[in-house]
Short mmCIF file of C-alpha atoms in Angstrom, two decimals:
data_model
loop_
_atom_site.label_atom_id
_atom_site.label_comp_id
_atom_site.label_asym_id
_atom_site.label_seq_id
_atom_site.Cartn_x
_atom_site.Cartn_y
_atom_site.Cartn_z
CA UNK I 1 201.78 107.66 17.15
CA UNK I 2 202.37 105.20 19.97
CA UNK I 3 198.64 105.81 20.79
CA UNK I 4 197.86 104.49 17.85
CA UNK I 5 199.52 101.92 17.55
CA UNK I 6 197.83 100.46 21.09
CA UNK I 7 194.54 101.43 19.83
CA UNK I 8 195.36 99.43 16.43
CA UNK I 9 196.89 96.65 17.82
CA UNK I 10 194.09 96.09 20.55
CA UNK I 11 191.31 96.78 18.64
CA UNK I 12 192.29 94.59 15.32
CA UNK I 13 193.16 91.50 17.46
CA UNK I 14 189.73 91.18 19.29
CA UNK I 15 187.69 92.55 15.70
CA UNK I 16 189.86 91.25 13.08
CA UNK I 17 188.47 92.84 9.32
CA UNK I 18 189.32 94.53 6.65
CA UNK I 19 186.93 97.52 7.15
CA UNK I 20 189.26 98.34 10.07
CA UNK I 21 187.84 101.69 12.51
CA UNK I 22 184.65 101.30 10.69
CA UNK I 23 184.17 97.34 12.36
CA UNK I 24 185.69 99.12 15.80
CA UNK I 25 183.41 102.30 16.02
CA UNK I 26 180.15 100.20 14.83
CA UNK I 27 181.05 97.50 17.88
CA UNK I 28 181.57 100.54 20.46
CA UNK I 29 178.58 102.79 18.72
CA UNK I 30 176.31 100.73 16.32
CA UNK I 31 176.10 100.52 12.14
CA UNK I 32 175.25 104.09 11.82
CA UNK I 33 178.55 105.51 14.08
CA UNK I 34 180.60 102.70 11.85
CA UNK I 35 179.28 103.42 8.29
CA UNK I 36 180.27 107.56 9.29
CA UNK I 37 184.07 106.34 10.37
CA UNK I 38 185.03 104.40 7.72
CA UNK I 39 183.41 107.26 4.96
CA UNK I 40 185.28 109.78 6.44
CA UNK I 41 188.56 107.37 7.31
CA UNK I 42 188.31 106.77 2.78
CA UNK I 43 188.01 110.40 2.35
CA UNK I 44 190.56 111.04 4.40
CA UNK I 45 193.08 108.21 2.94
CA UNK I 46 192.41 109.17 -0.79
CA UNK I 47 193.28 112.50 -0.17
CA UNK I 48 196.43 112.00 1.96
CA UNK I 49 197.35 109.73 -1.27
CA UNK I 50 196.80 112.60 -3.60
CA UNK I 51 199.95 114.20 -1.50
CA UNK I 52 202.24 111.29 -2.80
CA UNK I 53 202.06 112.32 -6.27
CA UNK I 54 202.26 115.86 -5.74
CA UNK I 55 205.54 115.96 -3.66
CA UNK I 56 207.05 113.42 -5.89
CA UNK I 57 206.73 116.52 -8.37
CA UNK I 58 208.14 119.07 -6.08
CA UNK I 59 211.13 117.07 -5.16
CA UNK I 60 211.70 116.53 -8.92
CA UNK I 61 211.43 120.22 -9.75
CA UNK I 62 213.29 121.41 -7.33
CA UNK I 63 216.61 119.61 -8.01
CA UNK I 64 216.39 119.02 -11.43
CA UNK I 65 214.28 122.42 -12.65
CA UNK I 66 214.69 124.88 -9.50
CA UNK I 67 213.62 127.90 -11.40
CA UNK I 68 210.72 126.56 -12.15
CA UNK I 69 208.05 126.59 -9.67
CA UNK I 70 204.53 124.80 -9.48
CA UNK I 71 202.40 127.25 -10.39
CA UNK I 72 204.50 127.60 -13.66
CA UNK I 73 203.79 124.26 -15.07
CA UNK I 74 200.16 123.52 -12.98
CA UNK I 75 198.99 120.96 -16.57
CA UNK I 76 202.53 119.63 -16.60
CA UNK I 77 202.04 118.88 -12.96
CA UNK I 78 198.96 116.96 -13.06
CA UNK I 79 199.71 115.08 -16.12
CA UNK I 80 203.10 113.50 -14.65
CA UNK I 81 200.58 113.49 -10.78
CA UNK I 82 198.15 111.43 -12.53
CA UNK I 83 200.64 109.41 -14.88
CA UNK I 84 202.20 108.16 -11.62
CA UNK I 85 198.84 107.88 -9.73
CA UNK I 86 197.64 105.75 -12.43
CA UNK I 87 200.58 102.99 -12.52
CA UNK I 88 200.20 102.61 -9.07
CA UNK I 89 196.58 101.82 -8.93
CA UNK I 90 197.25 99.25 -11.24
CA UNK I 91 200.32 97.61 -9.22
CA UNK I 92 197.60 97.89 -6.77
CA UNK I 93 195.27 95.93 -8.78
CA UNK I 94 197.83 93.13 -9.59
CA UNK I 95 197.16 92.33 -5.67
CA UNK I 96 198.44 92.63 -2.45
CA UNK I 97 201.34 90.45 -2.54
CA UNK I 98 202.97 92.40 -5.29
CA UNK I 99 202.32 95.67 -3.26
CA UNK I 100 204.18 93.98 -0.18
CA UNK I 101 206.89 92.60 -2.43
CA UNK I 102 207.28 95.98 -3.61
CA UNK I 103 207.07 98.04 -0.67
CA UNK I 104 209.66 96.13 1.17
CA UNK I 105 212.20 96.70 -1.76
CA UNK I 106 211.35 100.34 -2.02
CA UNK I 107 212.24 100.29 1.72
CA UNK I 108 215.46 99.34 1.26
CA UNK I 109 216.15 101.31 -1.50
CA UNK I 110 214.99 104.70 -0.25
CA UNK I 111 216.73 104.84 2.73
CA UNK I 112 220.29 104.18 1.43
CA UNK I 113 220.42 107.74 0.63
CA UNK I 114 219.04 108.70 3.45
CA UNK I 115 221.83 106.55 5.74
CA UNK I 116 225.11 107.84 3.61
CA UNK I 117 223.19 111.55 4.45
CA UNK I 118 223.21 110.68 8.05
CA UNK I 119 226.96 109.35 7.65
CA UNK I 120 228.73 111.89 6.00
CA UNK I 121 226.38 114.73 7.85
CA UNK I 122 227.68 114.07 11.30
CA UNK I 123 230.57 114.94 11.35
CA UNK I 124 229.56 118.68 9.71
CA UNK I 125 226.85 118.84 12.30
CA UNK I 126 226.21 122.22 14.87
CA UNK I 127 224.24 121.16 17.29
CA UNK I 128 224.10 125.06 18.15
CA UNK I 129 221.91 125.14 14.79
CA UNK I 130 219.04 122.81 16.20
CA UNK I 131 218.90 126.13 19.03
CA UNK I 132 218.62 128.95 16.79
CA UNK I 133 215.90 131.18 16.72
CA UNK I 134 214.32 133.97 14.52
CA UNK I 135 216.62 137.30 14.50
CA UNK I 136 213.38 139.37 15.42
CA UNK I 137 212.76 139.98 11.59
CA UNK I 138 209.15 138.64 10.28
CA UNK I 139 209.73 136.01 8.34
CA UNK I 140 207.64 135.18 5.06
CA UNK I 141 206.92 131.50 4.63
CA UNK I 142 205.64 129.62 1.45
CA UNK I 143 203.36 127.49 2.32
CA UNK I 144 200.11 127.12 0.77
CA UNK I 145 198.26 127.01 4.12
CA UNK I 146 199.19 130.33 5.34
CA UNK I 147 197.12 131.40 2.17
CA UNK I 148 193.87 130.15 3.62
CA UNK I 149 192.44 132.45 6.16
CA UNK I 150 190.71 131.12 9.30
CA UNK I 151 189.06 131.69 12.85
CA UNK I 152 192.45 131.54 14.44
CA UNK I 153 195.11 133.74 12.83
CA UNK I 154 198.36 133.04 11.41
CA UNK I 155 200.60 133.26 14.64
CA UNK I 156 204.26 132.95 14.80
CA UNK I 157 205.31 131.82 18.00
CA UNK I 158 208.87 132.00 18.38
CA UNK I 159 209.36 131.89 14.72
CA UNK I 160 207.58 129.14 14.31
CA UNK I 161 204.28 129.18 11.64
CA UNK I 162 201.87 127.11 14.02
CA UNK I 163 198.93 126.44 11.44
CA UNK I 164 201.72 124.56 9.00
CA UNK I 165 204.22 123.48 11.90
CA UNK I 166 201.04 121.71 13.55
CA UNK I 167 199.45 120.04 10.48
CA UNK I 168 202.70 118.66 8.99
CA UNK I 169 203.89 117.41 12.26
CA UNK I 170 200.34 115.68 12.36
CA UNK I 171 200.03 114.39 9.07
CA UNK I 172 204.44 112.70 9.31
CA UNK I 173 202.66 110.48 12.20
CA UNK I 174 200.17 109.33 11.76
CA UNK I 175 197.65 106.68 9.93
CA UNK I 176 198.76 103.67 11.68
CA UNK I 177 195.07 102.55 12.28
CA UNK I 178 195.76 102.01 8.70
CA UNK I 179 196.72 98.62 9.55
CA UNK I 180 193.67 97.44 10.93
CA UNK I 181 192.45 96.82 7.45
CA UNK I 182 195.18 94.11 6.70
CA UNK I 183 194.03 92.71 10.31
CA UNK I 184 192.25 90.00 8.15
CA UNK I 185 194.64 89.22 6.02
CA UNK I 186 198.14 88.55 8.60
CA UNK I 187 198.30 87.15 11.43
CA UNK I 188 198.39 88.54 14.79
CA UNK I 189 201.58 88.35 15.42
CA UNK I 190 202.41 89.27 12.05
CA UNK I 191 200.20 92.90 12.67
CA UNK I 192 202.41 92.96 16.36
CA UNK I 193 205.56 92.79 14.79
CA UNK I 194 205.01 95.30 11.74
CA UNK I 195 203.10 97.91 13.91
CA UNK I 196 206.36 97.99 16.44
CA UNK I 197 208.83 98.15 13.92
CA UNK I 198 207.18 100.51 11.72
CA UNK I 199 206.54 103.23 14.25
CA UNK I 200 210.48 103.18 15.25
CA UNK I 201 211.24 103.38 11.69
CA UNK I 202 208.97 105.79 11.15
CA UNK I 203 210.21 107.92 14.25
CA UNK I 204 214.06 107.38 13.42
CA UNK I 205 213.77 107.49 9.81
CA UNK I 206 211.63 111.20 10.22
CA UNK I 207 214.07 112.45 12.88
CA UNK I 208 217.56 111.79 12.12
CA UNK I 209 217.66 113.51 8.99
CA UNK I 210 216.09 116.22 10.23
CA UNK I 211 218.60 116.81 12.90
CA UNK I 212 221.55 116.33 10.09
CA UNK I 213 219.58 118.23 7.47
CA UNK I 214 219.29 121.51 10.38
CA UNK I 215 222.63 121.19 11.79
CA UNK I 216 225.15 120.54 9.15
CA UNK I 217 223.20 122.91 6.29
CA UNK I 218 223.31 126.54 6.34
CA UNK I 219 219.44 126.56 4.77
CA UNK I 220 217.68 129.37 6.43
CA UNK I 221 214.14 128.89 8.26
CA UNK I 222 212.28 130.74 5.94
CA UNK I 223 213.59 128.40 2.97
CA UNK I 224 212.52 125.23 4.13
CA UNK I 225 209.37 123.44 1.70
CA UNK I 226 208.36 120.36 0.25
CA UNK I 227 211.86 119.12 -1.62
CA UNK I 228 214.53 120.32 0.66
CA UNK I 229 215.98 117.41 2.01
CA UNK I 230 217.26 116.90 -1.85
CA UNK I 231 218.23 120.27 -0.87
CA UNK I 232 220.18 119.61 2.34
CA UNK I 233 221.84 116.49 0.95
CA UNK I 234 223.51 118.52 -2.27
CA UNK I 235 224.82 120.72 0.43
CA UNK I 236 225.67 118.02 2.85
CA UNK I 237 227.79 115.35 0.37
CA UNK I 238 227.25 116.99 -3.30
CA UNK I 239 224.87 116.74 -6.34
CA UNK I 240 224.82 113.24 -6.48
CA UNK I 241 223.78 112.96 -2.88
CA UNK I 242 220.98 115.30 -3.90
CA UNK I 243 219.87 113.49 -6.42
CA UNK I 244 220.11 110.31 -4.72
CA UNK I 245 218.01 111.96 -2.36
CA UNK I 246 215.40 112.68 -5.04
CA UNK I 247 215.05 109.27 -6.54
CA UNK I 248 214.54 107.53 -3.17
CA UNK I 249 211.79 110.15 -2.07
CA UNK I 250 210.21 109.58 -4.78
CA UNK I 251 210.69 105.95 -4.61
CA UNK I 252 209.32 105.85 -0.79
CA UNK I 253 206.45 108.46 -2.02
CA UNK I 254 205.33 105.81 -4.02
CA UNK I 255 205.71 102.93 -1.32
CA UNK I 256 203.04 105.50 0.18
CA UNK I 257 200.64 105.87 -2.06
CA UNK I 258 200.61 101.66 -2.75
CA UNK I 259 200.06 101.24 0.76
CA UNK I 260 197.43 103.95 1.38
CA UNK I 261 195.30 102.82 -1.88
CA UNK I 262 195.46 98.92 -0.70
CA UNK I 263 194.12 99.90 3.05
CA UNK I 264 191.74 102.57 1.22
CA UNK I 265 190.13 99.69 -1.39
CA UNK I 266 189.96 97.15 1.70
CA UNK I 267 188.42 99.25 3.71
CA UNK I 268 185.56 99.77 1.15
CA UNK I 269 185.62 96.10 0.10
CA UNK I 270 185.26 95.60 3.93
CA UNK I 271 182.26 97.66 4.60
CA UNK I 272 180.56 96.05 1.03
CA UNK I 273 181.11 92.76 2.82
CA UNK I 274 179.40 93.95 6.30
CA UNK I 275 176.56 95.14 4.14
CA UNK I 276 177.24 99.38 4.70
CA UNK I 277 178.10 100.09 1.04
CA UNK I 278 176.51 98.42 -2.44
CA UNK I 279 177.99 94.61 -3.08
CA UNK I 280 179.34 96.74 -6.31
CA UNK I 281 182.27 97.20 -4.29
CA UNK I 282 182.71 93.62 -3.29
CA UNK I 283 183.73 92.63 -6.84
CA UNK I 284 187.07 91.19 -7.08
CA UNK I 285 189.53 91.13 -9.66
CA UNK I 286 191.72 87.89 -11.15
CA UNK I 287 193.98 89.18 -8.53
CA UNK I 288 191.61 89.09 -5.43
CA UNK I 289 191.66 92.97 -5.54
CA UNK I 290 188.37 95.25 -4.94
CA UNK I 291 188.31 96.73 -8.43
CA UNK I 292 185.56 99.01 -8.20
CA UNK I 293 187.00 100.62 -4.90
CA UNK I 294 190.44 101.22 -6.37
CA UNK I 295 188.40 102.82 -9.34
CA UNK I 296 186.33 104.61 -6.89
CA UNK I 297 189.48 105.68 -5.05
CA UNK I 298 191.97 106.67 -8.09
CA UNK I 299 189.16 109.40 -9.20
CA UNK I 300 189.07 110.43 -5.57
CA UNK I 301 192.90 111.43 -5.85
CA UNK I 302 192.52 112.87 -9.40
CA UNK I 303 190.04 115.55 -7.87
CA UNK I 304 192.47 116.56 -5.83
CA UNK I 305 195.95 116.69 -7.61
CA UNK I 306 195.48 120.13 -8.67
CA UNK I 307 195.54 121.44 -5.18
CA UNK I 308 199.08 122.62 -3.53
CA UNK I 309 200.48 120.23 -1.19
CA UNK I 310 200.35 122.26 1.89
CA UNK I 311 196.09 122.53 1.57
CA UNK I 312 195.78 118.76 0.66
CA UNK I 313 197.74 117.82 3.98
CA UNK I 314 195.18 119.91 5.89
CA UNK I 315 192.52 119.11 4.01
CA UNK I 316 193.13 115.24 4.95
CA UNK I 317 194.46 116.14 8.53
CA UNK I 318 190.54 117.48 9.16
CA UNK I 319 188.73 114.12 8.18
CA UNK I 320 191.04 111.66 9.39
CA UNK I 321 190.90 113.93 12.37
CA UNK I 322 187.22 113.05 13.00
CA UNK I 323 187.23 109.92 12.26
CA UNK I 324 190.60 108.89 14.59
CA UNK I 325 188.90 110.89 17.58
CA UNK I 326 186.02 108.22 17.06
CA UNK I 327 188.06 105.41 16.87
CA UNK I 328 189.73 106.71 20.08
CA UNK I 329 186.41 106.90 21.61
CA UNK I 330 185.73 103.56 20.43
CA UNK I 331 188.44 102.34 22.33
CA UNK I 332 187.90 103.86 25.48
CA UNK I 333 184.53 102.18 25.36
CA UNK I 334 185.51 98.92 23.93
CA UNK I 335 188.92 98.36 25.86
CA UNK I 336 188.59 100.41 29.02
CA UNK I 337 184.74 100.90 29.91
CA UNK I 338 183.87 97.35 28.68
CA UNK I 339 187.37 96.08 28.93
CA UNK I 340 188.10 92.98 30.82
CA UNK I 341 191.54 94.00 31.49
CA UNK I 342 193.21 94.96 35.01
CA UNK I 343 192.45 98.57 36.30
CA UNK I 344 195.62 99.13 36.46
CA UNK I 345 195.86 98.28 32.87
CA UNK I 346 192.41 100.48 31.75
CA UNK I 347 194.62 103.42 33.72
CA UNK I 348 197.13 103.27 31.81
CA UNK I 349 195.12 103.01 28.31
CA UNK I 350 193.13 106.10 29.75
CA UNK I 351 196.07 108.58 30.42
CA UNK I 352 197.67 107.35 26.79
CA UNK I 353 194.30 108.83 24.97
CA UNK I 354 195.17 112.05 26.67
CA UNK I 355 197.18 113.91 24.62
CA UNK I 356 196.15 112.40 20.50
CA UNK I 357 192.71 113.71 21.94
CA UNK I 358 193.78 117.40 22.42
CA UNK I 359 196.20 117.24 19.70
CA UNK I 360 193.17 116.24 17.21
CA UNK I 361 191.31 118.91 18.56
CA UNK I 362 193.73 121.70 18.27
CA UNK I 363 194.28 120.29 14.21
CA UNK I 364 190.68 120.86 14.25
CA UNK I 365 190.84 124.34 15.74
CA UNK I 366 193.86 125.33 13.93
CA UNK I 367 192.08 125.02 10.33
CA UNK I 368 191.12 127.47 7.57
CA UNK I 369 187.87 128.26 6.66
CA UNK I 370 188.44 126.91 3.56
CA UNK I 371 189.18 123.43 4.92
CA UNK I 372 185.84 123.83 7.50
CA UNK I 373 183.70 124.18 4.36
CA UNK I 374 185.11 121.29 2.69
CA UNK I 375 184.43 119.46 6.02
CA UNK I 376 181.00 120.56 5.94
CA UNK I 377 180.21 119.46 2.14
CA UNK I 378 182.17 115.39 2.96
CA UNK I 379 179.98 115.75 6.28
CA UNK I 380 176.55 115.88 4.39
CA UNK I 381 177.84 113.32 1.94
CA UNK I 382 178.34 111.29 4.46
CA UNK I 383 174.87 111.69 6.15
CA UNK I 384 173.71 111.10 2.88
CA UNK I 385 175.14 108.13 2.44
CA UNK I 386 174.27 106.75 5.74
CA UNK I 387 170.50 108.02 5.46
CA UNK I 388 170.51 106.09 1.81
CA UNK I 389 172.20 102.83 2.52
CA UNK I 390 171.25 102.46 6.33
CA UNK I 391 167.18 103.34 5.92
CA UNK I 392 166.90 102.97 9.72
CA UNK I 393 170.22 105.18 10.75
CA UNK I 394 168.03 107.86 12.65
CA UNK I 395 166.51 105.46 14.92
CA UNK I 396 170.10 103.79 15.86
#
């Protein structure tokens, strides 16, 4: 995450615009490198929104209708997916401010629960909990990933699931270049500010309730899936505290989804503007909102609501993947190769790439084959794209 941040902060301040990694990686690499970013960056954002709706479901089942599972109700589940998905867009469309407005009150709201949690779950914690491990019994997990065969086999490693442990802990931190594509629209110190303070909210607000939802719960390893903090909070302070639980995840899944459709639609908008994409995409609505790229971007996430949750994370873990590594390369070249900055400081931006570079590439390694074929297909779309709307990419 902090990684990111640097990389985000640097980069937007010296290239300021709403296309974001694509402005970053065509500076570093030329149109062709950009135009290949930014389509995989949007592929990768729509489907990381698709996961908003979809867990907002799973939290709702599983404290209101726990004995009914997803795969019972998979029509029910799209129509309330795409219900939500399609209110949002439209908040969207009303314009940014409204999305800001609104995201900063969902804030607030969502993590009330969260605090009294925290509060009454301290006093019942075990800290010997946090250092328990497997009994030596195999343990089945349901997750949708471990489903999805691949080159590297499901391996347990001290009881922990790698292929799922590694792409959730990916996919809870990242997508802060995200804010590049407001870079345009704030000012500098206004992108500073909210880049600092959301990665230690982000990093506290992921963290602490995980520590009081393991130590002060009695929920066993195995049990653990997408709507058990509503879970760990009925246990920790009582059904209300569950369901308070439940309405501000959903509340703060939505904050999500606002936020990731607004950077996805710039970010298209953006790249209309620099000429990479059709001026269809530059058209504006009463609001000053691209239109056609939240259209463009709502189907996007309708395609993949029927998936499980589990798949969609790794599904957008792989593109965002290639396109962050990229941007990371992008940096090194733009900040530390032709970087007019101290050695000492071009050291220090060096050793930070480090370890997000090996982490992207075990995510990478770590996939189902599944997920490397749907890589392959948004690969040659991309290629298509470029050879259609940049005639001379093969000569850059």
């Amino acid at each position: 995450a902090l990684p990111e941040v640097v990389m985000t902060y640097e980069l937007s301040s010296l290239y300021p615009c709403s296309s974001g990694g694509v402005r970053w990686a065509e500076e570093a690499f030329g149109k062709t490198c950009g135009l290949f970013t930014g389509y995989l960056g949007w592929v990768s954002g729509i489907t990381n929104n698709a996961t908003a709706p979809v867990l907002f479901f799973s939290y709702l089942s599983s404290h209101f209708f726990p004995d009914i599972s997803d795969t019972d109700t998979p029509w029910i589940q799209f129509g309330i997916s795409a219900g939500i998905a399609i209110v949002l867009a439209y908040i969207n469309y009303r314009g940014l401010e409204v999305v800001g407005k609104a995201s900063v009150l969902i804030f607030f709201v969502s993590i009330a629960p969260f605090v009294l949690m925290t509060i009454i779950g301290i006093p019942k914690v075990d800290p010997q909990k946090w250092l328990q491990t497997p009994t030596g019994e195999e343990e089945v997990f349901d997750d949708d990933t471990m489903a999805q065969p691949g080159w590297v086999p499901d391996t347990l490693l001290g009881g922990i699931a790698l292929r799922p442990f590694i792409n959730n802990l990916y996919w809870s931190v990242n997508g802060f270049d995200q804010a590049g594509h407001f870079s345009n629209a704030v000012p500098k110190r206004t992108l500073r500010n909210g880049l600092c303070l959301s990665l230690l909210l982000v990093s506290t607000t992921k963290m602490i309730p995980i520590l009081i939802s393991t130590g002060a719960t009695d929920i066993e390893q195995a049990d653990w899936k997408a709507g058990s903090f509503a879970l760990a909070a009925t246990e920790i302070g009582g059904r209300w505290l569950g369901t308070l639980v439940v309405v501000a995840s959903g509340i703060s899944l939505l904050a999500q989804f606002l936020s990731g459709m607004s950077a996805d639609s710039l970010q298209l908008q953006g790249m209309a503007d620099r000429g990479q994409l059709p001026l269809i995409f530059r058209t504006r609505s009463p609001h000053d909102t691209p239109t056609n790229a939240l259209i463009l971007g709502l189907l996007g996430v309708m395609i993949m609501l029927p998936l499980p949750f589990g798949f969609i994370v790794e599904l957008s873990n792989f593109a965002y993947c290639i396109s962050v590594i990229i941007e990371f390369l992008a940096f090194a070249q733009l900040r530390i190769r032709r970087g007019d900055g101290t050695m000492l400081r071009k050291t220090v931006y060096a050793l930070l790439l480090i370890a997000p570079m090996l982490y992207n590439i075990v995510v990478l390694m770590v996939a189902s084959y599944a997920t490397y074929i749907y890589g392959a297909c948004a690969s040659a779309l991309g290629a298509l794209l470029i050879l259609t709307t940049v005639p001379d990419s093969l000569s850059l």
